[in-house]
Structure formats: C-alpha cells, structure tokens
PDB file of C-alpha atoms in Angstrom:
ATOM      1  CA  UNK P 127     -11.089  12.325  -3.102  1.00  0.00           C
ATOM      2  CA  UNK P 128     -11.887   8.669  -3.622  1.00  0.00           C
ATOM      3  CA  UNK P 129     -12.612   6.762  -0.419  1.00  0.00           C
ATOM      4  CA  UNK P 130     -12.237   3.063   0.268  1.00  0.00           C
ATOM      5  CA  UNK P 131     -13.648   1.513   3.424  1.00  0.00           C
ATOM      6  CA  UNK P 132     -13.030  -1.815   5.078  1.00  0.00           C
ATOM      7  CA  UNK P 133     -15.177  -3.696   7.535  1.00  0.00           C
ATOM      8  CA  UNK P 134     -14.511  -4.769  10.167  1.00  0.00           C
ATOM      9  CA  UNK P 135     -11.514  -2.741  11.235  1.00  0.00           C
ATOM     10  CA  UNK P 136     -10.597  -5.342  13.831  1.00  0.00           C
ATOM     11  CA  UNK P 137     -11.687  -8.935  14.356  1.00  0.00           C
ATOM     12  CA  UNK P 138     -10.779 -11.726  16.746  1.00  0.00           C
ATOM     13  CA  UNK P 139     -11.814 -15.279  15.949  1.00  0.00           C
ATOM     14  CA  UNK P 140     -11.205 -18.796  17.151  1.00  0.00           C
ATOM     15  CA  UNK P 141      -8.930 -21.164  15.273  1.00  0.00           C
ATOM     16  CA  UNK P 142     -10.836 -23.142  12.655  1.00  0.00           C
ATOM     17  CA  UNK P 143     -13.506 -20.550  11.995  1.00  0.00           C
ATOM     18  CA  UNK P 144     -13.899 -18.410   8.875  1.00  0.00           C
ATOM     19  CA  UNK P 145     -13.771 -14.642   8.729  1.00  0.00           C
ATOM     20  CA  UNK P 146     -15.076 -12.340   5.992  1.00  0.00           C
ATOM     21  CA  UNK P 147     -13.578  -8.908   5.364  1.00  0.00           C
ATOM     22  CA  UNK P 148     -15.352  -6.381   3.142  1.00  0.00           C
ATOM     23  CA  UNK P 149     -13.762  -3.716   0.967  1.00  0.00           C
ATOM     24  CA  UNK P 150     -15.957  -1.007  -0.526  1.00  0.00           C
ATOM     25  CA  UNK P 151     -15.267   1.890  -2.840  1.00  0.00           C
ATOM     26  CA  UNK P 152     -17.635   4.544  -1.497  1.00  0.00           C
ATOM     27  CA  UNK P 153     -17.797   7.160  -4.223  1.00  0.00           C
ATOM     28  CA  UNK P 154     -16.453   5.494  -7.330  1.00  0.00           C
ATOM     29  CA  UNK P 155     -16.640   2.261  -9.250  1.00  0.00           C
ATOM     30  CA  UNK P 156     -13.592   0.039  -9.278  1.00  0.00           C
ATOM     31  CA  UNK P 157     -13.185  -2.683 -11.845  1.00  0.00           C
ATOM     32  CA  UNK P 158     -10.080  -3.871 -10.038  1.00  0.00           C
ATOM     33  CA  UNK P 159      -9.415  -4.284  -6.337  1.00  0.00           C
ATOM     34  CA  UNK P 160      -6.300  -5.608  -4.659  1.00  0.00           C
ATOM     35  CA  UNK P 161      -5.782  -7.437  -1.390  1.00  0.00           C
ATOM     36  CA  UNK P 162      -2.561  -7.036   0.591  1.00  0.00           C
ATOM     37  CA  UNK P 163      -1.228  -8.555   3.766  1.00  0.00           C
ATOM     38  CA  UNK P 164       1.112  -6.739   6.107  1.00  0.00           C
ATOM     39  CA  UNK P 165       3.138  -8.210   8.939  1.00  0.00           C
ATOM     40  CA  UNK P 166       4.508  -5.939  11.680  1.00  0.00           C
ATOM     41  CA  UNK P 167       7.423  -3.827  10.517  1.00  0.00           C
ATOM     42  CA  UNK P 168       7.223  -5.357   7.052  1.00  0.00           C
ATOM     43  CA  UNK P 169       6.070  -4.435   3.572  1.00  0.00           C
ATOM     44  CA  UNK P 170       2.605  -4.768   2.190  1.00  0.00           C
ATOM     45  CA  UNK P 171       2.604  -8.017   0.224  1.00  0.00           C
ATOM     46  CA  UNK P 172       0.133  -8.351  -2.625  1.00  0.00           C
ATOM     47  CA  UNK P 173      -2.035 -11.433  -2.145  1.00  0.00           C
ATOM     48  CA  UNK P 174      -4.379 -11.228  -5.102  1.00  0.00           C
ATOM     49  CA  UNK P 175      -5.881  -9.043  -7.791  1.00  0.00           C
ATOM     50  CA  UNK P 176      -9.648  -9.079  -8.026  1.00  0.00           C
ATOM     51  CA  UNK P 177     -11.524  -8.067 -11.169  1.00  0.00           C
ATOM     52  CA  UNK P 178     -15.265  -7.535 -11.044  1.00  0.00           C
ATOM     53  CA  UNK P 179     -17.165 -10.489 -12.399  1.00  0.00           C
ATOM     54  CA  UNK P 180     -14.200 -12.791 -12.821  1.00  0.00           C
ATOM     55  CA  UNK P 181     -11.977 -15.016 -10.736  1.00  0.00           C
ATOM     56  CA  UNK P 182      -9.235 -13.432  -8.692  1.00  0.00           C
ATOM     57  CA  UNK P 183      -5.603 -13.788  -9.694  1.00  0.00           C
ATOM     58  CA  UNK P 184      -3.482 -14.946  -6.779  1.00  0.00           C
ATOM     59  CA  UNK P 185       0.191 -14.233  -6.217  1.00  0.00           C
ATOM     60  CA  UNK P 186       2.602 -17.115  -5.993  1.00  0.00           C
ATOM     61  CA  UNK P 187       2.490 -18.800  -2.621  1.00  0.00           C
ATOM     62  CA  UNK P 188      -0.995 -17.575  -1.676  1.00  0.00           C
ATOM     63  CA  UNK P 189      -3.486 -20.391  -1.122  1.00  0.00           C
ATOM     64  CA  UNK P 190      -6.597 -19.565  -3.123  1.00  0.00           C
ATOM     65  CA  UNK P 191      -8.696 -22.134  -1.283  1.00  0.00           C
ATOM     66  CA  UNK P 192      -7.803 -20.535   2.021  1.00  0.00           C
ATOM     67  CA  UNK P 193      -8.195 -16.904   0.999  1.00  0.00           C
ATOM     68  CA  UNK P 194     -11.427 -16.715  -0.971  1.00  0.00           C
ATOM     69  CA  UNK P 195     -11.986 -13.506  -2.880  1.00  0.00           C
ATOM     70  CA  UNK P 196     -15.282 -12.417  -4.357  1.00  0.00           C
ATOM     71  CA  UNK P 197     -15.725  -9.244  -6.403  1.00  0.00           C
ATOM     72  CA  UNK P 198     -19.427  -9.336  -7.101  1.00  0.00           C
ATOM     73  CA  UNK P 199     -19.970  -5.661  -7.874  1.00  0.00           C
ATOM     74  CA  UNK P 200     -18.026  -2.602  -8.953  1.00  0.00           C
ATOM     75  CA  UNK P 201     -17.980  -1.277  -5.397  1.00  0.00           C
ATOM     76  CA  UNK P 202     -17.502  -4.375  -3.249  1.00  0.00           C
ATOM     77  CA  UNK P 203     -14.870  -7.063  -2.881  1.00  0.00           C
ATOM     78  CA  UNK P 204     -14.709  -9.563  -0.026  1.00  0.00           C
ATOM     79  CA  UNK P 205     -11.865 -11.618   1.368  1.00  0.00           C
ATOM     80  CA  UNK P 206     -12.811 -14.714   3.362  1.00  0.00           C
ATOM     81  CA  UNK P 207     -10.132 -16.380   5.430  1.00  0.00           C
ATOM     82  CA  UNK P 208     -11.327 -19.961   5.723  1.00  0.00           C
ATOM     83  CA  UNK P 209     -10.437 -22.228   8.622  1.00  0.00           C
ATOM     84  CA  UNK P 210      -8.282 -19.522  10.119  1.00  0.00           C
ATOM     85  CA  UNK P 211      -5.237 -20.413  12.193  1.00  0.00           C
ATOM     86  CA  UNK P 212      -3.002 -18.273  14.389  1.00  0.00           C
ATOM     87  CA  UNK P 213      -0.458 -17.902  11.576  1.00  0.00           C
ATOM     88  CA  UNK P 214      -3.143 -16.092   9.552  1.00  0.00           C
ATOM     89  CA  UNK P 215      -3.161 -13.306  12.117  1.00  0.00           C
ATOM     90  CA  UNK P 216      -2.129 -10.195  10.252  1.00  0.00           C
ATOM     91  CA  UNK P 217      -3.189  -6.810   8.920  1.00  0.00           C
ATOM     92  CA  UNK P 218      -5.177  -7.101   5.692  1.00  0.00           C
ATOM     93  CA  UNK P 219      -5.433  -4.079   3.408  1.00  0.00           C
ATOM     94  CA  UNK P 220      -7.454  -3.634   0.243  1.00  0.00           C
ATOM     95  CA  UNK P 221      -7.144  -1.072  -2.506  1.00  0.00           C
ATOM     96  CA  UNK P 222      -9.352  -0.088  -5.410  1.00  0.00           C
ATOM     97  CA  UNK P 223      -8.021   1.145  -8.689  1.00  0.00           C
ATOM     98  CA  UNK P 224      -9.186   4.022 -10.806  1.00  0.00           C
ATOM     99  CA  UNK P 225      -7.702   3.894 -14.250  1.00  0.00           C
ATOM    100  CA  UNK P 226      -8.696   6.465 -16.783  1.00  0.00           C
ATOM    101  CA  UNK P 227      -6.852   8.337 -19.460  1.00  0.00           C
ATOM    102  CA  UNK P 228      -6.609  11.563 -17.474  1.00  0.00           C
ATOM    103  CA  UNK P 229      -5.689  10.361 -14.019  1.00  0.00           C
ATOM    104  CA  UNK P 230      -3.627   7.382 -15.130  1.00  0.00           C
ATOM    105  CA  UNK P 231      -3.450   4.475 -12.751  1.00  0.00           C
ATOM    106  CA  UNK P 232      -4.165   5.302  -9.127  1.00  0.00           C
ATOM    107  CA  UNK P 233      -4.875   2.945  -6.284  1.00  0.00           C
ATOM    108  CA  UNK P 234      -6.913   4.110  -3.285  1.00  0.00           C
ATOM    109  CA  UNK P 235      -6.335   2.159  -0.113  1.00  0.00           C
ATOM    110  CA  UNK P 236      -8.643   1.110   2.678  1.00  0.00           C
ATOM    111  CA  UNK P 237      -7.634   1.617   6.320  1.00  0.00           C
ATOM    112  CA  UNK P 238      -6.985  -2.081   6.867  1.00  0.00           C
ATOM    113  CA  UNK P 239      -8.424  -4.898   8.991  1.00  0.00           C
ATOM    114  CA  UNK P 240      -6.547  -6.365  11.930  1.00  0.00           C
ATOM    115  CA  UNK P 241      -7.223 -10.119  12.196  1.00  0.00           C
ATOM    116  CA  UNK P 242      -6.256 -12.006  15.343  1.00  0.00           C
ATOM    117  CA  UNK P 243      -6.810 -15.757  15.411  1.00  0.00           C
ATOM    118  CA  UNK P 244      -6.742 -17.357  18.843  1.00  0.00           C
TER     119      UNK P 244
ATOM    120  CA  UNK Q 143      13.744 -10.130  -7.980  1.00  0.00           C
ATOM    121  CA  UNK Q 144      12.481  -6.598  -7.804  1.00  0.00           C
ATOM    122  CA  UNK Q 145      12.473  -5.051  -4.359  1.00  0.00           C
ATOM    123  CA  UNK Q 146      12.376  -1.812  -2.414  1.00  0.00           C
ATOM    124  CA  UNK Q 147      14.425  -1.067   0.689  1.00  0.00           C
ATOM    125  CA  UNK Q 148      13.755   1.826   3.053  1.00  0.00           C
ATOM    126  CA  UNK Q 149      15.654   3.121   6.025  1.00  0.00           C
ATOM    127  CA  UNK Q 150      14.479   1.653   9.288  1.00  0.00           C
ATOM    128  CA  UNK Q 151      12.366   3.671  11.624  1.00  0.00           C
ATOM    129  CA  UNK Q 152      11.132   5.094  13.731  1.00  0.00           C
ATOM    130  CA  UNK Q 153      12.544   8.444  12.753  1.00  0.00           C
ATOM    131  CA  UNK Q 154      11.994  11.077  15.420  1.00  0.00           C
ATOM    132  CA  UNK Q 155      12.454  14.747  14.586  1.00  0.00           C
ATOM    133  CA  UNK Q 156      11.656  18.088  16.124  1.00  0.00           C
ATOM    134  CA  UNK Q 157       9.233  20.383  14.365  1.00  0.00           C
ATOM    135  CA  UNK Q 158      10.841  22.390  11.533  1.00  0.00           C
ATOM    136  CA  UNK Q 159      13.711  19.930  11.165  1.00  0.00           C
ATOM    137  CA  UNK Q 160      14.870  18.668   7.764  1.00  0.00           C
ATOM    138  CA  UNK Q 161      13.625  15.231   6.780  1.00  0.00           C
ATOM    139  CA  UNK Q 162      15.242  12.586   4.624  1.00  0.00           C
ATOM    140  CA  UNK Q 163      13.873   9.058   4.321  1.00  0.00           C
ATOM    141  CA  UNK Q 164      16.078   6.887   2.170  1.00  0.00           C
ATOM    142  CA  UNK Q 165      14.654   4.522  -0.418  1.00  0.00           C
ATOM    143  CA  UNK Q 166      16.601   2.334  -2.816  1.00  0.00           C
ATOM    144  CA  UNK Q 167      15.272  -0.182  -5.264  1.00  0.00           C
ATOM    145  CA  UNK Q 168      16.335  -3.202  -7.245  1.00  0.00           C
ATOM    146  CA  UNK Q 169      14.679  -3.578 -10.618  1.00  0.00           C
ATOM    147  CA  UNK Q 170      15.419  -5.263 -13.900  1.00  0.00           C
ATOM    148  CA  UNK Q 171      13.674  -2.563 -15.936  1.00  0.00           C
ATOM    149  CA  UNK Q 172      12.581   1.047 -15.573  1.00  0.00           C
ATOM    150  CA  UNK Q 173       9.731   1.261 -13.124  1.00  0.00           C
ATOM    151  CA  UNK Q 174       7.702   4.193 -11.888  1.00  0.00           C
ATOM    152  CA  UNK Q 175       8.446   5.111  -8.288  1.00  0.00           C
ATOM    153  CA  UNK Q 176       6.036   6.236  -5.594  1.00  0.00           C
ATOM    154  CA  UNK Q 177       5.841   7.482  -2.041  1.00  0.00           C
ATOM    155  CA  UNK Q 178       2.701   6.662  -0.079  1.00  0.00           C
ATOM    156  CA  UNK Q 179       1.825   7.989   3.385  1.00  0.00           C
ATOM    157  CA  UNK Q 180      -0.355   6.324   6.000  1.00  0.00           C
ATOM    158  CA  UNK Q 181      -1.707   8.515   8.777  1.00  0.00           C
ATOM    159  CA  UNK Q 182      -2.878   6.782  11.965  1.00  0.00           C
ATOM    160  CA  UNK Q 183      -6.132   4.940  11.411  1.00  0.00           C
ATOM    161  CA  UNK Q 184      -6.296   5.743   7.714  1.00  0.00           C
ATOM    162  CA  UNK Q 185      -5.501   4.022   4.422  1.00  0.00           C
ATOM    163  CA  UNK Q 186      -2.356   4.618   2.397  1.00  0.00           C
ATOM    164  CA  UNK Q 187      -2.484   7.787   0.299  1.00  0.00           C
ATOM    165  CA  UNK Q 188      -0.373   8.590  -2.711  1.00  0.00           C
ATOM    166  CA  UNK Q 189       2.044  11.362  -1.728  1.00  0.00           C
ATOM    167  CA  UNK Q 190       4.072  11.752  -4.913  1.00  0.00           C
ATOM    168  CA  UNK Q 191       5.418   9.837  -7.854  1.00  0.00           C
ATOM    169  CA  UNK Q 192       7.992   9.920 -10.656  1.00  0.00           C
ATOM    170  CA  UNK Q 193       7.747   7.932 -13.842  1.00  0.00           C
ATOM    171  CA  UNK Q 194      11.226   8.217 -15.351  1.00  0.00           C
ATOM    172  CA  UNK Q 195      14.833   8.941 -14.494  1.00  0.00           C
ATOM    173  CA  UNK Q 196      15.603  12.468 -13.237  1.00  0.00           C
ATOM    174  CA  UNK Q 197      11.912  13.236 -12.716  1.00  0.00           C
ATOM    175  CA  UNK Q 198      11.125  14.996  -9.455  1.00  0.00           C
ATOM    176  CA  UNK Q 199       7.849  14.298  -7.707  1.00  0.00           C
ATOM    177  CA  UNK Q 200       6.574  16.861  -5.225  1.00  0.00           C
ATOM    178  CA  UNK Q 201       3.542  17.412  -3.041  1.00  0.00           C
ATOM    179  CA  UNK Q 202       2.765  19.157   0.267  1.00  0.00           C
ATOM    180  CA  UNK Q 203       6.388  20.291   0.622  1.00  0.00           C
ATOM    181  CA  UNK Q 204       7.762  16.784   0.100  1.00  0.00           C
ATOM    182  CA  UNK Q 205      10.077  16.005  -2.805  1.00  0.00           C
ATOM    183  CA  UNK Q 206      11.790  12.959  -4.257  1.00  0.00           C
ATOM    184  CA  UNK Q 207      13.973  12.624  -7.366  1.00  0.00           C
ATOM    185  CA  UNK Q 208      14.214   9.457  -9.421  1.00  0.00           C
ATOM    186  CA  UNK Q 209      17.947   8.677  -9.563  1.00  0.00           C
ATOM    187  CA  UNK Q 210      18.654   5.823 -11.929  1.00  0.00           C
ATOM    188  CA  UNK Q 211      22.425   5.905 -11.370  1.00  0.00           C
ATOM    189  CA  UNK Q 212      22.049   5.277  -7.646  1.00  0.00           C
ATOM    190  CA  UNK Q 213      18.702   3.409  -7.913  1.00  0.00           C
ATOM    191  CA  UNK Q 214      17.275   5.707  -5.288  1.00  0.00           C
ATOM    192  CA  UNK Q 215      14.162   7.758  -4.611  1.00  0.00           C
ATOM    193  CA  UNK Q 216      14.836   9.492  -1.302  1.00  0.00           C
ATOM    194  CA  UNK Q 217      12.016  11.486   0.282  1.00  0.00           C
ATOM    195  CA  UNK Q 218      12.857  14.970   1.590  1.00  0.00           C
ATOM    196  CA  UNK Q 219      11.081  17.837   3.273  1.00  0.00           C
ATOM    197  CA  UNK Q 220      12.707  21.052   4.355  1.00  0.00           C
ATOM    198  CA  UNK Q 221      10.661  21.694   7.496  1.00  0.00           C
ATOM    199  CA  UNK Q 222       8.490  19.001   9.034  1.00  0.00           C
ATOM    200  CA  UNK Q 223       5.385  19.590  11.096  1.00  0.00           C
ATOM    201  CA  UNK Q 224       3.748  17.538  13.826  1.00  0.00           C
ATOM    202  CA  UNK Q 225       0.990  16.731  11.331  1.00  0.00           C
ATOM    203  CA  UNK Q 226       3.553  14.926   9.133  1.00  0.00           C
ATOM    204  CA  UNK Q 227       3.797  12.138  11.716  1.00  0.00           C
ATOM    205  CA  UNK Q 228       2.846   8.994   9.806  1.00  0.00           C
ATOM    206  CA  UNK Q 229       4.270   5.890   8.170  1.00  0.00           C
ATOM    207  CA  UNK Q 230       5.849   6.459   4.756  1.00  0.00           C
ATOM    208  CA  UNK Q 231       6.072   3.734   2.119  1.00  0.00           C
ATOM    209  CA  UNK Q 232       8.255   3.741  -0.983  1.00  0.00           C
ATOM    210  CA  UNK Q 233       7.018   1.602  -3.889  1.00  0.00           C
ATOM    211  CA  UNK Q 234       7.726   0.739  -7.499  1.00  0.00           C
ATOM    212  CA  UNK Q 235       5.471  -0.264 -10.366  1.00  0.00           C
ATOM    213  CA  UNK Q 236       6.498  -1.401 -13.809  1.00  0.00           C
ATOM    214  CA  UNK Q 237       3.624  -0.308 -15.941  1.00  0.00           C
ATOM    215  CA  UNK Q 238       0.147   1.047 -15.602  1.00  0.00           C
ATOM    216  CA  UNK Q 239      -1.900  -1.720 -14.146  1.00  0.00           C
ATOM    217  CA  UNK Q 240       1.131  -3.544 -12.825  1.00  0.00           C
ATOM    218  CA  UNK Q 241       1.383  -4.483  -9.212  1.00  0.00           C
ATOM    219  CA  UNK Q 242       2.946  -2.210  -6.633  1.00  0.00           C
ATOM    220  CA  UNK Q 243       6.010  -3.489  -4.791  1.00  0.00           C
ATOM    221  CA  UNK Q 244       6.392  -1.782  -1.417  1.00  0.00           C
ATOM    222  CA  UNK Q 245       9.218  -1.157   0.964  1.00  0.00           C
ATOM    223  CA  UNK Q 246       8.706  -2.003   4.608  1.00  0.00           C
ATOM    224  CA  UNK Q 247       7.628   1.476   5.619  1.00  0.00           C
ATOM    225  CA  UNK Q 248       9.327   4.085   7.781  1.00  0.00           C
ATOM    226  CA  UNK Q 249       7.555   5.568  10.768  1.00  0.00           C
ATOM    227  CA  UNK Q 250       8.084   9.289  11.263  1.00  0.00           C
ATOM    228  CA  UNK Q 251       7.336  10.969  14.565  1.00  0.00           C
ATOM    229  CA  UNK Q 252       7.572  14.767  14.755  1.00  0.00           C
ATOM    230  CA  UNK Q 253       7.687  16.322  18.222  1.00  0.00           C
ATOM    231  CA  UNK Q 254       6.579  19.898  18.938  1.00  0.00           C
TER     232      UNK Q 254
END
C-alpha cells in the first residue's frame, strides 16, 4: 500500500529556534498533502492543506507566518515551525492524498513527529 | 459546528471479547463516515468507511453501520485479538476532497 514517511520522528529544540519537519510520499505522487496537530488525548486538528506548486491553505486560527508550509514537489511537503515556543510542543502528523476515479479519495498518513520545545 | 465524539479510553478487553467503540457525530449535512486505526509507531490507516445512511462498512472483522437517526457510527468486532491493540479514530468528511474531522481517538488494549 501507499506509504508516507515523516522526518524526524522526534525533535527537541530550544525556545526561539526553528524546526523543519518533512513529509514524503514514498511510492506515489501526491498533489495534496495535509498537516495536522494532535494534543494528548485529543483529536487531530487540521492545520493546513498543501497543494504542490501553490500556497498552502490554512485553517482558521493557524498562524501562517509561524507554521510555514512548502510543497515543492509531488512527493515532499515540509512544515517549518518558526521561532518555536513551549506552547508549540505537540504531535504533528501529515497525510498525502490519492484521488483517482477508481479509488476515490483516500488519505495516507505519516507516523507523526513529536516536537518538544524547551 | 460539525464534530465527532468518541467514547473515552482506554478500553481494556480480554482476547476474544466483543468490542464496541461508540462514535456519534454532529453535522449539518450528510457526510461520509470513517474509522481509522493507528498501531503503535505507525501512521493512521483507513479501517472502514460508509458514505450514506444505512451503509455498513467492514474490514478485518470490524463493522460499523451509518445510522442517520441516531447520528452514530459505532465500531464493533465480535472477537478481538491482541494484535487489535491500537488507537481508533472516528471521522467525518463532507465530500471528496473535503477535510476530515476526527474524534479524539479511543485506545484499545487487548490482553491475552
């Protein structure tokens, strides 16, 4: 089946620094990737929708200047948390969408990245 | 707004026990409903889905029926195995390409 990877799986950084998280579709091309944030014991909350070659669409309440998303190719999207603060500590999950007439709309999820900001 | 509510976990069962994980939703329209499963260290995987009222989704022994009258999509399995231990997420989506709205997840632990 389709596989999505994320790197790193776990990162610790100091407050004020920036962190980049990569999301790759390993065996398929994805025109659309999604970024989610998950707090402990809570739902996955969609942060933004990323389409290859165009600007990401952010959900209401998500700061686009803080969470920079780049979708430069059909297999790679990156999320950069700029000037990270402890409140940005969370679990970040990406997904990549395959959408064709036979398989309909299916999202394949990465394993997530745990960010801890000290 | 639209939302999904799942029963709180963790749910702990013995092997071969019957499983029910409750999921109810609030929606203004007629969404498609999904169950995703997340095994330890892995990404979410689609377990099953139903696209309209009274549809039953099934996969790997799991079933869920889209009940519009009770706005529910409860997940059931007749006999769980240790390998079913995971976190289960219920979700809704309005149309193809629309965003997924997730419940908070329910952790299932199956003991031998």
